[in-house]
Structures are given as C-alpha cells and as structure tokens.
Amino acid sequence: MATTKLLSDDACRVCGKEDDEEFLMLCDGCDRPFHTACHQGCTCCMTKPRNNFARKPAVPEGDWFCKFCAGRLPSLGEGKSPISSIFGWGDNEDGQLALQDTATKVIWKPTKIHELDGIGVLDIACCETCTFVLCNDANLYSVGTGLCGQLGHQDVVHEKLLHFRLLESMTEEKRSKGEGRLSQIHAGANFGMVVTTAGHVYTWGNGEFGQLGHQENKNKKVPKKISALRELEVPVELGMLAVVILASGCGR
C-alpha cells in the first residue's frame, strides 16, 4: 500500500521542501507557502503575498499575478496597463539576462531587470542563450545571443543583443488579419515558438532536426508560420530539440 507523506506547515506546496526559507512566500488566497521559483498555477494569488517569512530581500511591492492568472487581470482605468517587474538570475554569458554586464558570467541571486520597466508582462521563455518576453500589449521582445537565428531578427545573428528588442515581424501590423493577438511564447534549446489567440503557430531559430515544423532542416532568422497548424487549439510543449503539439479540431 502506498503511503502519502504529509507536508509540514513550512514546506513549499509545490516541491515539498523546507529549505531556502528566504525564498518562501505565503499566498493571500490559499494561505499556503510556495518558493518563488515554484509558484506557478495557484489561481487565487491575485494580491501581494504576505511577508510571514523572514525574507531577504523582502517581497517587492505591488500586486502579484501568477502566469495562469495573467488572462484575468483586473480592469484598470482608461489609458492604464498592468505593470510588471522582471527579475533574472543564472547564466548571463550571452547577455540573456539583459543586464548589460556580460563580464559577470553568472548572476547568483534574483536581480531586477530595468529594460522593460513600465510594461506589463504576459509570458517569458528562455533558450540556452536568449530570452523572450511577451507583453500584455501583444508585442514580443528578445535579448541575448542567436547564432542559429533564435533572436528572431534578420539583421542580428552572430553578435550579442544586450538590450531587449521588439520583433518587428510579429507585430499585428505585419501579420495577416484574423490571426489574433500573440498569447503564448515557448522556447527550446535554441529555437522559439509563439502561438496566437486564433491558433496560428510561428517558429524560428535552429531547425537542424526539423523541430521548427516547416518540413525542412533549415534555420530561420525570423518567425515563420507553420502552414499545417491553422486555427486549432494547440497546447504546446517544447523540449531541447523537439516540439509536441496536442491539437483539437479538424479531425486531428
């Protein structure tokens, strides 16, 4: 008979561990602790977590929204948009943290990234050497190094991009009408994928193993639409060198 291990009141409800207490926060909705790195999916965390744990540094001021709550942001006044704060840490050798300090190869603690201050962030995805940020205004930005074209810019391949840059080809003005807004961003080892609200899928970057879905093993410097996936509900999962898409509709 299998036994279920009961979690202590101080254990992260996602990973079950009690270590790294300085990175625990308490959700105002469900009243449970989560590590900041693990907390993704609690649908009640619509307000700032309480500082019940001795956090160093303290939880930044402002409202907190988990990734899955992003589509249910409260209505704001006319002309106002949700504001997000972005923090990054880890490998910075290729400038993928947008800290303009590639001399520091590793960032050991969460550090605020000021590049996109004042912009509401909907989603973030990370390749090995670059980072993508999808904003609430449906604009997509990239930063880092893209030797295979994974930055999504025709004119930036071998050099480092140390500042977030808008992917011009993915703005609503440049895409076909009826595709909807950009709603999801995903990343593999060195390629990217974006999905629209109408179910259109674009990929770019390293296509050596056919992972871009364009029936060829070629790299793409800018996002290209996958013609076989149009107007479908497409839950997506990316691995290092592969893509899995579960499509519904059209008999698929």
CSV table of C-alpha atoms in Angstrom, one decimal:
chain,number,residue,atom,x,y,z
A,1,MET,CA,0.0,0.0,0.0
A,2,ALA,CA,1.3,3.4,-0.9
A,3,THR,CA,1.6,6.0,1.8
A,4,THR,CA,1.2,9.7,1.4
A,5,LYS,CA,3.8,11.9,3.1
A,6,LEU,CA,2.2,14.8,4.9
A,7,LEU,CA,3.8,18.2,4.3
A,8,SER,CA,4.7,20.4,7.2
A,9,ASP,CA,3.2,23.8,7.5
A,10,ASP,CA,6.6,25.3,6.5
A,11,ALA,CA,7.1,23.2,3.3
A,12,CYS,CA,6.7,24.5,-0.2
A,13,ARG,CA,3.4,23.1,-1.5
A,14,VAL,CA,4.9,22.6,-5.0
A,15,CYS,CA,8.3,20.9,-4.3
A,16,GLY,CA,7.6,19.8,-0.7
A,17,LYS,CA,11.0,21.1,0.5
A,18,GLU,CA,11.5,23.2,3.6
A,19,ASP,CA,14.9,24.6,2.6
A,20,ASP,CA,15.6,28.0,1.1
A,21,GLU,CA,13.2,29.6,3.5
A,22,GLU,CA,14.2,33.1,2.4
A,23,PHE,CA,12.6,32.4,-0.9
A,24,LEU,CA,9.2,31.3,0.5
A,25,MET,CA,6.1,33.4,0.1
A,26,LEU,CA,2.6,33.0,1.5
A,27,CYS,CA,-0.3,33.2,-0.9
A,28,ASP,CA,-3.1,35.5,0.4
A,29,GLY,CA,-5.7,33.3,-1.3
A,30,CYS,CA,-4.9,29.8,-0.2
A,31,ASP,CA,-2.7,30.7,2.8
A,32,ARG,CA,0.0,28.2,1.7
A,33,PRO,CA,3.7,28.7,1.3
A,34,PHE,CA,5.5,28.5,-2.1
A,35,HIS,CA,9.0,29.0,-3.2
A,36,THR,CA,9.1,32.0,-5.6
A,37,ALA,CA,10.7,29.7,-8.2
A,38,CYS,CA,8.0,27.0,-7.8
A,39,HIS,CA,4.9,29.2,-7.6
A,40,GLN,CA,3.0,28.9,-10.9
A,41,GLY,CA,-0.5,27.8,-11.1
A,42,CYS,CA,-2.3,28.9,-7.9
A,43,THR,CA,-5.3,30.7,-9.3
A,44,CYS,CA,-6.0,32.6,-6.1
A,45,CYS,CA,-2.8,34.6,-5.8
A,46,MET,CA,-4.3,37.9,-7.1
A,47,THR,CA,-2.7,40.1,-4.4
A,48,LYS,CA,0.7,40.6,-2.9
A,49,PRO,CA,2.0,37.6,-0.7
A,50,ARG,CA,2.3,38.4,3.0
A,51,ASN,CA,5.8,38.6,4.4
A,52,ASN,CA,5.2,36.0,7.1
A,53,PHE,CA,8.6,34.5,6.5
A,54,ALA,CA,11.9,36.4,7.2
A,55,ARG,CA,12.6,37.2,3.6
A,56,LYS,CA,15.9,38.8,2.5
A,57,PRO,CA,15.2,40.6,0.3
A,58,ALA,CA,11.6,41.3,1.1
A,59,VAL,CA,8.8,40.6,-1.5
A,60,PRO,CA,8.8,43.6,-3.9
A,61,GLU,CA,5.9,45.9,-3.6
A,62,GLY,CA,2.9,45.7,-6.0
A,63,ASP,CA,0.2,43.2,-6.9
A,64,TRP,CA,1.3,39.6,-7.7
A,65,PHE,CA,-0.2,37.6,-10.5
A,66,CYS,CA,0.9,34.1,-11.4
A,67,LYS,CA,1.3,33.1,-15.0
A,68,PHE,CA,-2.1,31.4,-15.3
A,69,CYS,CA,-3.9,34.4,-13.8
A,70,ALA,CA,-2.5,36.7,-16.5
A,71,GLY,CA,-5.6,36.5,-18.6
A,72,ARG,CA,-7.8,37.6,-15.7
A,73,LEU,CA,-6.1,40.8,-14.7
A,74,PRO,CA,-8.5,43.2,-13.0
A,75,SER,CA,-9.8,46.1,-15.1
A,76,LEU,CA,-7.8,49.3,-14.9
A,77,GLY,CA,-8.6,52.9,-15.6
A,78,GLU,CA,-8.6,54.2,-19.2
A,79,GLY,CA,-5.0,54.5,-20.6
A,80,LYS,CA,-3.5,52.4,-17.8
A,81,SER,CA,-2.0,48.9,-18.3
A,82,PRO,CA,-0.7,46.3,-15.8
A,83,ILE,CA,2.9,46.9,-14.7
A,84,SER,CA,5.3,44.1,-14.1
A,85,SER,CA,8.7,43.8,-12.5
A,86,ILE,CA,11.1,41.3,-14.1
A,87,PHE,CA,13.9,39.6,-12.1
A,88,GLY,CA,16.6,37.4,-13.6
A,89,TRP,CA,19.4,35.2,-12.4
A,90,GLY,CA,21.7,32.3,-13.6
A,91,ASP,CA,23.8,32.1,-16.8
A,92,ASN,CA,24.5,35.6,-18.2
A,93,GLU,CA,27.4,34.8,-20.5
A,94,ASP,CA,25.5,35.5,-23.7
A,95,GLY,CA,23.7,38.6,-22.3
A,96,GLN,CA,20.4,36.7,-22.0
A,97,LEU,CA,19.5,38.5,-18.7
A,98,ALA,CA,19.6,42.0,-20.3
A,99,LEU,CA,21.8,43.3,-17.5
A,100,GLN,CA,24.4,44.8,-20.0
A,101,ASP,CA,27.1,43.2,-17.9
A,102,THR,CA,28.4,40.1,-19.7
A,103,ALA,CA,31.6,40.3,-17.7
A,104,THR,CA,29.6,38.7,-14.9
A,105,LYS,CA,29.1,35.2,-16.3
A,106,VAL,CA,26.7,34.1,-13.5
A,107,ILE,CA,24.1,36.1,-11.6
A,108,TRP,CA,23.7,34.3,-8.3
A,109,LYS,CA,20.5,35.9,-6.9
A,110,PRO,CA,17.3,37.4,-8.4
A,111,THR,CA,18.3,40.8,-9.9
A,112,LYS,CA,15.8,43.3,-11.2
A,113,ILE,CA,15.9,43.9,-14.9
A,114,HIS,CA,15.0,47.5,-15.8
A,115,GLU,CA,14.9,47.1,-19.6
A,116,LEU,CA,11.2,46.8,-19.7
A,117,ASP,CA,10.1,48.9,-16.7
A,118,GLY,CA,6.6,50.2,-17.1
A,119,ILE,CA,5.5,47.4,-19.4
A,120,GLY,CA,3.0,44.7,-18.4
A,121,VAL,CA,4.5,41.2,-19.0
A,122,LEU,CA,2.2,38.3,-20.0
A,123,ASP,CA,4.8,35.5,-20.5
A,124,ILE,CA,8.5,34.7,-20.5
A,125,ALA,CA,10.5,31.9,-22.2
A,126,CYS,CA,14.2,31.2,-22.2
A,127,CYS,CA,16.5,29.5,-24.7
A,128,GLU,CA,20.1,28.5,-23.7
A,129,THR,CA,21.5,31.8,-25.0
A,130,CYS,CA,18.5,34.2,-25.2
A,131,THR,CA,15.3,35.3,-23.5
A,132,PHE,CA,11.8,36.1,-24.9
A,133,VAL,CA,9.3,38.4,-23.2
A,134,LEU,CA,5.7,38.6,-24.4
A,135,CYS,CA,4.0,41.7,-23.1
A,136,ASN,CA,0.3,42.4,-22.4
A,137,ASP,CA,0.2,44.7,-25.5
A,138,ALA,CA,1.0,41.5,-27.6
A,139,ASN,CA,4.4,42.7,-28.5
A,140,LEU,CA,7.3,40.2,-28.4
A,141,TYR,CA,10.9,41.1,-27.4
A,142,SER,CA,14.2,39.2,-27.4
A,143,VAL,CA,17.6,39.6,-25.9
A,144,GLY,CA,20.9,37.6,-25.8
A,145,THR,CA,22.8,35.7,-28.5
A,146,GLY,CA,21.3,33.9,-31.5
A,147,LEU,CA,23.9,32.0,-33.5
A,148,CYS,CA,21.0,30.0,-35.1
A,149,GLY,CA,18.7,32.9,-35.6
A,150,GLN,CA,16.7,32.3,-32.4
A,151,LEU,CA,16.6,36.0,-31.6
A,152,GLY,CA,14.1,36.5,-34.4
A,153,HIS,CA,15.8,39.4,-36.1
A,154,GLN,CA,17.0,39.3,-39.7
A,155,ASP,CA,20.0,41.5,-39.1
A,156,VAL,CA,21.2,40.1,-35.8
A,157,VAL,CA,22.8,36.6,-35.9
A,158,HIS,CA,26.4,36.3,-34.6
A,159,GLU,CA,26.6,39.3,-32.3
A,160,LYS,CA,25.1,39.7,-28.9
A,161,LEU,CA,21.9,41.7,-28.4
A,162,LEU,CA,22.3,43.3,-24.9
A,163,HIS,CA,19.1,45.2,-24.9
A,164,PHE,CA,15.6,43.9,-25.4
A,165,ARG,CA,14.5,44.4,-29.0
A,166,LEU,CA,11.0,44.2,-30.5
A,167,LEU,CA,10.4,41.5,-33.1
A,168,GLU,CA,9.0,43.8,-35.7
A,169,SER,CA,7.8,40.9,-37.9
A,170,MET,CA,5.4,39.7,-35.2
A,171,THR,CA,3.5,43.0,-34.6
A,172,GLU,CA,-0.1,42.9,-35.5
A,173,GLU,CA,0.5,45.3,-38.4
A,174,LYS,CA,3.0,42.9,-40.0
A,175,ARG,CA,0.9,39.7,-39.6
A,176,SER,CA,-2.1,38.6,-41.6
A,177,LYS,CA,-5.5,39.9,-40.3
A,178,GLY,CA,-7.6,37.4,-38.3
A,179,GLU,CA,-4.7,35.7,-36.7
A,180,GLY,CA,-5.4,37.2,-33.3
A,181,ARG,CA,-3.0,38.5,-30.7
A,182,LEU,CA,0.1,36.7,-29.6
A,183,SER,CA,-0.9,34.7,-26.5
A,184,GLN,CA,1.9,32.2,-25.8
A,185,ILE,CA,5.7,32.1,-26.1
A,186,HIS,CA,7.8,28.9,-25.8
A,187,ALA,CA,11.5,28.1,-26.2
A,188,GLY,CA,13.6,25.1,-26.9
A,189,ALA,CA,17.4,24.9,-26.6
A,190,ASN,CA,18.0,27.3,-29.5
A,191,PHE,CA,14.6,28.0,-31.1
A,192,GLY,CA,11.4,29.8,-30.3
A,193,MET,CA,7.7,29.4,-30.9
A,194,VAL,CA,4.8,31.8,-30.5
A,195,VAL,CA,1.0,31.0,-30.6
A,196,THR,CA,-1.8,33.4,-31.4
A,197,THR,CA,-5.3,33.5,-29.9
A,198,ALA,CA,-6.7,32.2,-33.1
A,199,GLY,CA,-4.4,29.1,-33.1
A,200,HIS,CA,-1.7,30.2,-35.5
A,201,VAL,CA,1.8,29.0,-34.7
A,202,TYR,CA,5.2,30.6,-35.7
A,203,THR,CA,8.6,29.1,-35.1
A,204,TRP,CA,12.2,30.4,-35.7
A,205,GLY,CA,15.8,29.6,-34.8
A,206,ASN,CA,17.6,26.2,-35.1
A,207,GLY,CA,15.8,23.8,-37.5
A,208,GLU,CA,18.6,21.3,-37.8
A,209,PHE,CA,16.4,18.4,-36.6
A,210,GLY,CA,13.1,19.5,-38.1
A,211,GLN,CA,11.9,21.0,-34.8
A,212,LEU,CA,10.5,24.1,-36.5
A,213,GLY,CA,7.8,22.1,-38.3
A,214,HIS,CA,8.4,23.5,-41.8
A,215,GLN,CA,9.2,20.1,-43.4
A,216,GLU,CA,12.9,21.1,-43.8
A,217,ASN,CA,16.1,21.1,-41.7
A,218,LYS,CA,16.9,24.7,-42.0
A,219,ASN,CA,17.4,27.6,-39.6
A,220,LYS,CA,15.0,30.5,-39.7
A,221,LYS,CA,16.2,34.0,-38.7
A,222,VAL,CA,12.7,35.4,-38.4
A,223,PRO,CA,9.4,33.7,-37.3
A,224,LYS,CA,7.6,31.7,-39.9
A,225,LYS,CA,4.1,30.4,-39.7
A,226,ILE,CA,3.6,26.6,-39.6
A,227,SER,CA,1.2,26.1,-42.5
A,228,ALA,CA,-0.1,22.7,-41.2
A,229,LEU,CA,-1.3,24.3,-37.9
A,230,ARG,CA,-4.0,26.9,-38.5
A,231,GLU,CA,-6.9,28.0,-36.3
A,232,LEU,CA,-6.5,25.0,-34.0
A,233,GLU,CA,-6.5,24.8,-30.2
A,234,VAL,CA,-2.8,24.0,-29.7
A,235,PRO,CA,-1.5,23.1,-26.2
A,236,VAL,CA,2.3,23.2,-26.8
A,237,GLU,CA,5.3,21.6,-25.0
A,238,LEU,CA,8.9,22.1,-26.1
A,239,GLY,CA,11.9,20.0,-25.3
A,240,MET,CA,15.5,20.8,-26.0
A,241,LEU,CA,15.3,19.7,-29.7
A,242,ALA,CA,11.7,18.7,-30.2
A,243,VAL,CA,8.1,20.0,-30.1
A,244,VAL,CA,4.9,18.3,-29.1
A,245,ILE,CA,1.6,19.9,-30.0
A,246,LEU,CA,-1.8,18.4,-29.0
A,247,ALA,CA,-4.3,19.8,-31.5
A,248,SER,CA,-8.1,19.6,-31.3
A,249,GLY,CA,-10.4,20.1,-34.3
A,250,CYS,CA,-10.2,19.2,-38.0
A,251,GLY,CA,-10.1,15.5,-37.1
A,252,ARG,CA,-6.5,15.8,-35.7
